[in-house]
Amino acid sequence: MEEKCGWETGPNRVQHETFLKAVLDMLLEKAVFEGTNRKNKLVEWQEPEELKQKMNLAVREEGMTHGELFALMQQVVKYSVKTGHPYFINQLYSGLDVYGLVGQWVTDALNPSVYTYEVAPVFTLMEIEVLSAMASLVGFEQHDGLFSPGGSISNMYGMLLARYRTFPEIKSKGCSELGRLVALTSIDAHYSLKKAAMTLGLGSDNLVLVNTDAVGRMDVNHLKHCIEEEKKKKSTIIMVCATAGTTVLGAYDPVAAIADVCEKEGIWLHVDAAWGGGALISPALRHKIRGIHRADSVTWNPHKLLVAPQQCSVFLTRHPGLLKACNSASAAYLFQKDKFYNTSYDTGDQHLQCGRRADVLKFWAMWKAKGTSGLAQHMERVFSLAEEFAGMVSRRGRGWRLLQIPECTNVCFWYLPPALHDVPAAVLQGTLTTPADHQHFKRVSAVAPRLKERMVREGRMMITYQPLRGRPNFFRLVLQSSQVTSHDLEYFINTIEELAQNSQE
Amino acid sequence: MEEKCGWETGPNRVQHETFLKAVLDMLLEKAVFEGTNRKNKLVEWQEPEELKQKMNLAVREEGMTHGELFALMQQVVKYSVKTGHPYFINQLYSGLDVYGLVGQWVTDALNPSVYTYEVAPVFTLMEIEVLSAMASLVGFEQHDGLFSPGGSISNMYGMLLARYRTFPEIKSKGCSELGRLVALTSIDAHYSLKKAAMTLGLGSDNLVLVNTDAVGRMDVNHLKHCIEEEKKKKSTIIMVCATAGTTVLGAYDPVAAIADVCEKEGIWLHVDAAWGGGALISPALRHKIRGIHRADSVTWNPHKLLVAPQQCSVFLTRHPGLLKACNSASAAYLFQKDKFYNTSYDTGDQHLQCGRRADVLKFWAMWKAKGTSGLAQHMERVFSLAEEFAGMVSRRGRGWRLLQIPECTNVCFWYLPPALHDVPAAVLQGTLTTPADHQHFKRVSAVAPRLKERMVREGRMMITYQPLRGRPNFFRLVLQSSQVTSHDLEYFINTIEELAQNSQE
């Protein structure tokens, strides 16, 4: 380990075996086992400036020894957030899945790029298998699909195909003479729809935001109204995007009713099931996305509810050939037609990417390991944990207020310290009238950031908070890891109360 | 290992330690050491239908045991192309770098998603460090940048920013009233520019292709001519994309001369240095991209010439704040402003992605391990290998024809079996006049696919071939791994001759 790192590519046993084994042992110990152990902190919090002091981040002219590099890797592990820790419930992903991790490690050692069968035979066939199994869960009779670097890009594929279906000539001529193109989604949809509208040149003003009902589902009557308004303006409506599991509230839009509208109007229906799509794998939960088989395209991220490692996002369409028609550029140096094998397996040209990391193996490994039945058990567990936690919050009293009964595994709630126990309900609804209301609103909104700071500084747990449509900051606990237990749910509640006690309101 | 895989998320020692260690041992042995050993095949070739028979790819209702999953992982390794093998010279990436691999493995065990400092403190700071070191090599005095999932997407960021700079209102209003938007690049540019033009709604017809000179560099006079023509048509020119290292020939466009034109005309200059950018790290090679500091934006993929694992692509711009201005959507649930730390470190909103895998650590680990000097030595080695191989080809006679002196590490050549030794030079240039020329052209074009088939079926080496602008199929050997030796270069030549001998022309 005292030997200098070599500058040449390529492993050799003499030079590298000890170093490689030392790093892998350290990873198993510190990141995998200790990093997910409840007894340990989930983060060794440092302010940005402190962390810069503690870590030797700068790259320099001279290299280092294996021992020095090993020490740096230990620091990377030490100061990183343990996203696989049961108390990391901060984001729409969490949990460390052993089979998924193994899939990632194998992918890394093989370092494939999935453009052609020739260079990625196993991964090409594996993608076909997994996409087809997912399309069948969606209910598509025929399909095409791909893995993309995240739900945002998958949603963009949806808009891209929708636009192409309306105007195939856009591929060559662009959209300068097409007039105003419009897409519709709900006000609670993911911000990637807005980014897609910006990127593809529709413009965010032309992403029409449909109202939601009391629990955050798209209001179908308002959707109809918005469509009529756009027709009056002679806009061309290219797509409606329904959300199956909204980001904040976890609401499932009524896909079947939206499909009725789209079918009648001849509008492309995209379903963003990035978050809530996991429900499809369980016969008991599948009903939450009734009608999804009628969508033209679907985004579904196994890296969210199904706990595949980052990233694993799938885009599916029930129109075979359209991805290729829309996106192909037929580069002669990559997609030669005079190859010696069946080049219909060279699927790279449907993508916007050229070189592309294989995101399939990790999820395939999990699916093989657990079976569809095991993945379904996982889903049912996390949905029931969410229900259990919502029950705990509503029964708790003493300042605990559930925002609504969760439809997905997002549990949104306020914790109000004693001084705020009697805050009027209108304040939490965001309907402020009196100066006192405004005062209360401010104080309520300040609670979550203050408690968050304490829990993170102490490395005890991480949970996110945010405001929503006029409501003051609330916590959103998102359940994805089936490692979480009822005891953990109690820990979350107790920790929040304890942090609040030690903090002045 | 005979125990069934668990369906619950999360590792525990009793259940998983043996399995994890077995997989890691197998990976070290089979993928890392044996997979890069010259004595072993680089692929155990199977036709798609055969491979489907041999591998148990289908996902099923029931899960499996750890032993069964382990056996599957062995199969994945066995049937995958060993892209780290010294004889994999098929693509613009190759080689297995130990420090890069370690970086990937650590990233996987930590499974970060880089949207905010809060959840990815180490990776956030590391990105800032590496982007800044790269921007300084480019020569930008100030900069912004990001890691993107590949050069294609990085190039799209370039076009996106260029368009936004011209029409900031596009973000909200879209481009329906902007008239014809045009971008220019050379006919030898990467196909991702065409995809970006399609995706962003310019249309591929409005990506104007500038001629190249004899060795594949953009013809600056023709560029000026094209710009004049577009001005006559009242088009709005949003960008010129120069290429530093073209995909097939490895040509470096004259960036400084192109920058003069762009500066005069006030056009955004993007440099696609995805492939050739590695040269910047070596004082001896940097001159190849003279003038790159004058670009408005740059794509540079360390996963190509610098041998970082897939994917590691960087986009840089010398206009700080523009990425955010162009791409931000300010999602309230993610980019809260009432956080307790300095939220200027929450850089996620500049991206088109939301959740995002950390591609920085692997490259940072390599840079720390080898130092800038080690990376420079690596670059110099692979450039000199290319020179050496080109020399071997030109001196070889007996049917070996170099297409041109390489500017980068792409060595393009024909191998003509004895029956074709006397093929007229015009045929290789693609200037066909007589029926005999056409006949020769066909026969020459058939050589590479035939030899490729044999080398792959026998798992001996992989090298790509393609036609180019009227020329018959030729081989392109691309050097990136500094593990390759002079002896390997001889092996490449001898293997091709040997395969040709055993094959009828």
PDB file of N, CA, C and O in Angstrom, chain A residues 356-389:
ATOM      1  N   ARG A 356     -23.806   4.525 -23.225  1.00  0.00           N
ATOM      2  CA  ARG A 356     -24.841   4.501 -22.194  1.00  0.00           C
ATOM      3  C   ARG A 356     -24.534   3.389 -21.210  1.00  0.00           C
ATOM      4  O   ARG A 356     -24.322   2.248 -21.583  1.00  0.00           O
ATOM      5  N   ARG A 357     -24.500   3.737 -19.946  1.00  0.00           N
ATOM      6  CA  ARG A 357     -24.287   2.801 -18.861  1.00  0.00           C
ATOM      7  C   ARG A 357     -25.457   1.831 -18.782  1.00  0.00           C
ATOM      8  O   ARG A 357     -26.604   2.212 -19.019  1.00  0.00           O
ATOM      9  N   ALA A 358     -25.155   0.591 -18.437  1.00  0.00           N
ATOM     10  CA  ALA A 358     -26.220  -0.413 -18.323  1.00  0.00           C
ATOM     11  C   ALA A 358     -26.897  -0.289 -16.960  1.00  0.00           C
ATOM     12  O   ALA A 358     -26.296  -0.612 -15.946  1.00  0.00           O
ATOM     13  N   ASP A 359     -28.133   0.185 -16.970  1.00  0.00           N
ATOM     14  CA  ASP A 359     -28.860   0.320 -15.705  1.00  0.00           C
ATOM     15  C   ASP A 359     -29.750  -0.882 -15.425  1.00  0.00           C
ATOM     16  O   ASP A 359     -30.489  -0.895 -14.440  1.00  0.00           O
ATOM     17  N   VAL A 360     -29.696  -1.864 -16.286  1.00  0.00           N
ATOM     18  CA  VAL A 360     -30.659  -2.951 -16.178  1.00  0.00           C
ATOM     19  C   VAL A 360     -30.238  -4.035 -15.192  1.00  0.00           C
ATOM     20  O   VAL A 360     -31.072  -4.587 -14.477  1.00  0.00           O
ATOM     21  N   LEU A 361     -28.936  -4.327 -15.134  1.00  0.00           N
ATOM     22  CA  LEU A 361     -28.505  -5.525 -14.399  1.00  0.00           C
ATOM     23  C   LEU A 361     -28.908  -5.499 -12.926  1.00  0.00           C
ATOM     24  O   LEU A 361     -29.364  -6.489 -12.373  1.00  0.00           O
ATOM     25  N   LYS A 362     -28.736  -4.345 -12.305  1.00  0.00           N
ATOM     26  CA  LYS A 362     -29.053  -4.264 -10.882  1.00  0.00           C
ATOM     27  C   LYS A 362     -30.517  -4.619 -10.605  1.00  0.00           C
ATOM     28  O   LYS A 362     -30.838  -5.305  -9.651  1.00  0.00           O
ATOM     29  N   PHE A 363     -31.408  -4.132 -11.483  1.00  0.00           N
ATOM     30  CA  PHE A 363     -32.823  -4.393 -11.249  1.00  0.00           C
ATOM     31  C   PHE A 363     -33.159  -5.830 -11.627  1.00  0.00           C
ATOM     32  O   PHE A 363     -33.939  -6.507 -10.947  1.00  0.00           O
ATOM     33  N   TRP A 364     -32.542  -6.300 -12.699  1.00  0.00           N
ATOM     34  CA  TRP A 364     -32.744  -7.688 -13.103  1.00  0.00           C
ATOM     35  C   TRP A 364     -32.297  -8.626 -11.974  1.00  0.00           C
ATOM     36  O   TRP A 364     -32.991  -9.585 -11.634  1.00  0.00           O
ATOM     37  N   ALA A 365     -31.137  -8.338 -11.380  1.00  0.00           N
ATOM     38  CA  ALA A 365     -30.623  -9.170 -10.292  1.00  0.00           C
ATOM     39  C   ALA A 365     -31.612  -9.204  -9.127  1.00  0.00           C
ATOM     40  O   ALA A 365     -31.871 -10.258  -8.534  1.00  0.00           O
ATOM     41  N   MET A 366     -32.193  -8.045  -8.820  1.00  0.00           N
ATOM     42  CA  MET A 366     -33.173  -7.994  -7.728  1.00  0.00           C
ATOM     43  C   MET A 366     -34.416  -8.814  -8.077  1.00  0.00           C
ATOM     44  O   MET A 366     -34.982  -9.508  -7.227  1.00  0.00           O
ATOM     45  N   TRP A 367     -34.839  -8.667  -9.318  1.00  0.00           N
ATOM     46  CA  TRP A 367     -36.071  -9.344  -9.751  1.00  0.00           C
ATOM     47  C   TRP A 367     -35.862 -10.854  -9.752  1.00  0.00           C
ATOM     48  O   TRP A 367     -36.711 -11.631  -9.306  1.00  0.00           O
ATOM     49  N   LYS A 368     -34.690 -11.291 -10.256  1.00  0.00           N
ATOM     50  CA  LYS A 368     -34.389 -12.723 -10.243  1.00  0.00           C
ATOM     51  C   LYS A 368     -34.322 -13.223  -8.796  1.00  0.00           C
ATOM     52  O   LYS A 368     -34.838 -14.274  -8.465  1.00  0.00           O
ATOM     53  N   ALA A 369     -33.642 -12.447  -7.938  1.00  0.00           N
ATOM     54  CA  ALA A 369     -33.427 -12.877  -6.558  1.00  0.00           C
ATOM     55  C   ALA A 369     -34.752 -13.057  -5.812  1.00  0.00           C
ATOM     56  O   ALA A 369     -34.977 -14.061  -5.138  1.00  0.00           O
ATOM     57  N   LYS A 370     -35.608 -12.065  -5.964  1.00  0.00           N
ATOM     58  CA  LYS A 370     -36.807 -12.021  -5.123  1.00  0.00           C
ATOM     59  C   LYS A 370     -38.039 -12.570  -5.823  1.00  0.00           C
ATOM     60  O   LYS A 370     -39.046 -12.875  -5.171  1.00  0.00           O
ATOM     61  N   GLY A 371     -37.975 -12.629  -7.150  1.00  0.00           N
ATOM     62  CA  GLY A 371     -39.164 -13.012  -7.901  1.00  0.00           C
ATOM     63  C   GLY A 371     -40.168 -11.884  -7.892  1.00  0.00           C
ATOM     64  O   GLY A 371     -40.092 -10.971  -7.060  1.00  0.00           O
ATOM     65  N   THR A 372     -41.119 -11.961  -8.813  1.00  0.00           N
ATOM     66  CA  THR A 372     -42.175 -10.958  -8.825  1.00  0.00           C
ATOM     67  C   THR A 372     -42.906 -10.976  -7.479  1.00  0.00           C
ATOM     68  O   THR A 372     -43.283  -9.928  -6.944  1.00  0.00           O
ATOM     69  N   SER A 373     -43.030 -12.163  -6.907  1.00  0.00           N
ATOM     70  CA  SER A 373     -43.739 -12.271  -5.627  1.00  0.00           C
ATOM     71  C   SER A 373     -42.992 -11.545  -4.515  1.00  0.00           C
ATOM     72  O   SER A 373     -43.612 -10.895  -3.669  1.00  0.00           O
ATOM     73  N   GLY A 374     -41.675 -11.641  -4.524  1.00  0.00           N
ATOM     74  CA  GLY A 374     -40.887 -10.962  -3.499  1.00  0.00           C
ATOM     75  C   GLY A 374     -40.968  -9.446  -3.654  1.00  0.00           C
ATOM     76  O   GLY A 374     -41.100  -8.709  -2.663  1.00  0.00           O
ATOM     77  N   LEU A 375     -40.898  -8.969  -4.901  1.00  0.00           N
ATOM     78  CA  LEU A 375     -41.019  -7.523  -5.123  1.00  0.00           C
ATOM     79  C   LEU A 375     -42.411  -7.043  -4.687  1.00  0.00           C
ATOM     80  O   LEU A 375     -42.563  -5.946  -4.135  1.00  0.00           O
ATOM     81  N   ALA A 376     -43.413  -7.893  -4.933  1.00  0.00           N
ATOM     82  CA  ALA A 376     -44.778  -7.527  -4.524  1.00  0.00           C
ATOM     83  C   ALA A 376     -44.878  -7.457  -3.001  1.00  0.00           C
ATOM     84  O   ALA A 376     -45.487  -6.532  -2.444  1.00  0.00           O
ATOM     85  N   GLN A 377     -44.243  -8.420  -2.335  1.00  0.00           N
ATOM     86  CA  GLN A 377     -44.253  -8.391  -0.863  1.00  0.00           C
ATOM     87  C   GLN A 377     -43.615  -7.108  -0.344  1.00  0.00           C
ATOM     88  O   GLN A 377     -44.103  -6.482   0.594  1.00  0.00           O
ATOM     89  N   HIS A 378     -42.498  -6.758  -0.983  1.00  0.00           N
ATOM     90  CA  HIS A 378     -41.821  -5.514  -0.622  1.00  0.00           C
ATOM     91  C   HIS A 378     -42.771  -4.327  -0.749  1.00  0.00           C
ATOM     92  O   HIS A 378     -42.900  -3.503   0.155  1.00  0.00           O
ATOM     93  N   MET A 379     -43.453  -4.241  -1.893  1.00  0.00           N
ATOM     94  CA  MET A 379     -44.355  -3.109  -2.134  1.00  0.00           C
ATOM     95  C   MET A 379     -45.455  -3.072  -1.092  1.00  0.00           C
ATOM     96  O   MET A 379     -45.801  -2.013  -0.562  1.00  0.00           O
ATOM     97  N   GLU A 380     -46.009  -4.241  -0.801  1.00  0.00           N
ATOM     98  CA  GLU A 380     -47.123  -4.276   0.157  1.00  0.00           C
ATOM     99  C   GLU A 380     -46.640  -3.852   1.541  1.00  0.00           C
ATOM    100  O   GLU A 380     -47.340  -3.145   2.256  1.00  0.00           O
ATOM    101  N   ARG A 381     -45.429  -4.276   1.874  1.00  0.00           N
ATOM    102  CA  ARG A 381     -44.877  -3.868   3.162  1.00  0.00           C
ATOM    103  C   ARG A 381     -44.739  -2.333   3.243  1.00  0.00           C
ATOM    104  O   ARG A 381     -45.162  -1.727   4.229  1.00  0.00           O
ATOM    105  N   VAL A 382     -44.183  -1.716   2.227  1.00  0.00           N
ATOM    106  CA  VAL A 382     -43.947  -0.276   2.371  1.00  0.00           C
ATOM    107  C   VAL A 382     -45.259   0.510   2.338  1.00  0.00           C
ATOM    108  O   VAL A 382     -45.411   1.507   3.040  1.00  0.00           O
ATOM    109  N   PHE A 383     -46.223   0.025   1.574  1.00  0.00           N
ATOM    110  CA  PHE A 383     -47.528   0.689   1.613  1.00  0.00           C
ATOM    111  C   PHE A 383     -48.165   0.525   2.993  1.00  0.00           C
ATOM    112  O   PHE A 383     -48.783   1.455   3.511  1.00  0.00           O
ATOM    113  N   SER A 384     -47.986  -0.644   3.598  1.00  0.00           N
ATOM    114  CA  SER A 384     -48.641  -0.823   4.900  1.00  0.00           C
ATOM    115  C   SER A 384     -47.892  -0.051   5.982  1.00  0.00           C
ATOM    116  O   SER A 384     -48.506   0.432   6.943  1.00  0.00           O
ATOM    117  N   LEU A 385     -46.582   0.103   5.801  1.00  0.00           N
ATOM    118  CA  LEU A 385     -45.827   0.947   6.744  1.00  0.00           C
ATOM    119  C   LEU A 385     -46.340   2.393   6.688  1.00  0.00           C
ATOM    120  O   LEU A 385     -46.457   3.069   7.719  1.00  0.00           O
ATOM    121  N   ALA A 386     -46.621   2.849   5.485  1.00  0.00           N
ATOM    122  CA  ALA A 386     -47.098   4.229   5.330  1.00  0.00           C
ATOM    123  C   ALA A 386     -48.448   4.396   6.042  1.00  0.00           C
ATOM    124  O   ALA A 386     -48.684   5.392   6.742  1.00  0.00           O
ATOM    125  N   GLU A 387     -49.289   3.401   5.859  1.00  0.00           N
ATOM    126  CA  GLU A 387     -50.592   3.436   6.509  1.00  0.00           C
ATOM    127  C   GLU A 387     -50.423   3.455   8.031  1.00  0.00           C
ATOM    128  O   GLU A 387     -51.072   4.219   8.743  1.00  0.00           O
ATOM    129  N   GLU A 388     -49.510   2.608   8.492  1.00  0.00           N
ATOM    130  CA  GLU A 388     -49.261   2.511   9.928  1.00  0.00           C
ATOM    131  C   GLU A 388     -48.745   3.849  10.478  1.00  0.00           C
ATOM    132  O   GLU A 388     -49.206   4.322  11.520  1.00  0.00           O
ATOM    133  N   PHE A 389     -47.831   4.459   9.741  1.00  0.00           N
ATOM    134  CA  PHE A 389     -47.264   5.719  10.230  1.00  0.00           C
ATOM    135  C   PHE A 389     -48.329   6.814  10.228  1.00  0.00           C
ATOM    136  O   PHE A 389     -48.420   7.599  11.176  1.00  0.00           O
TER     137      PHE A 389
END
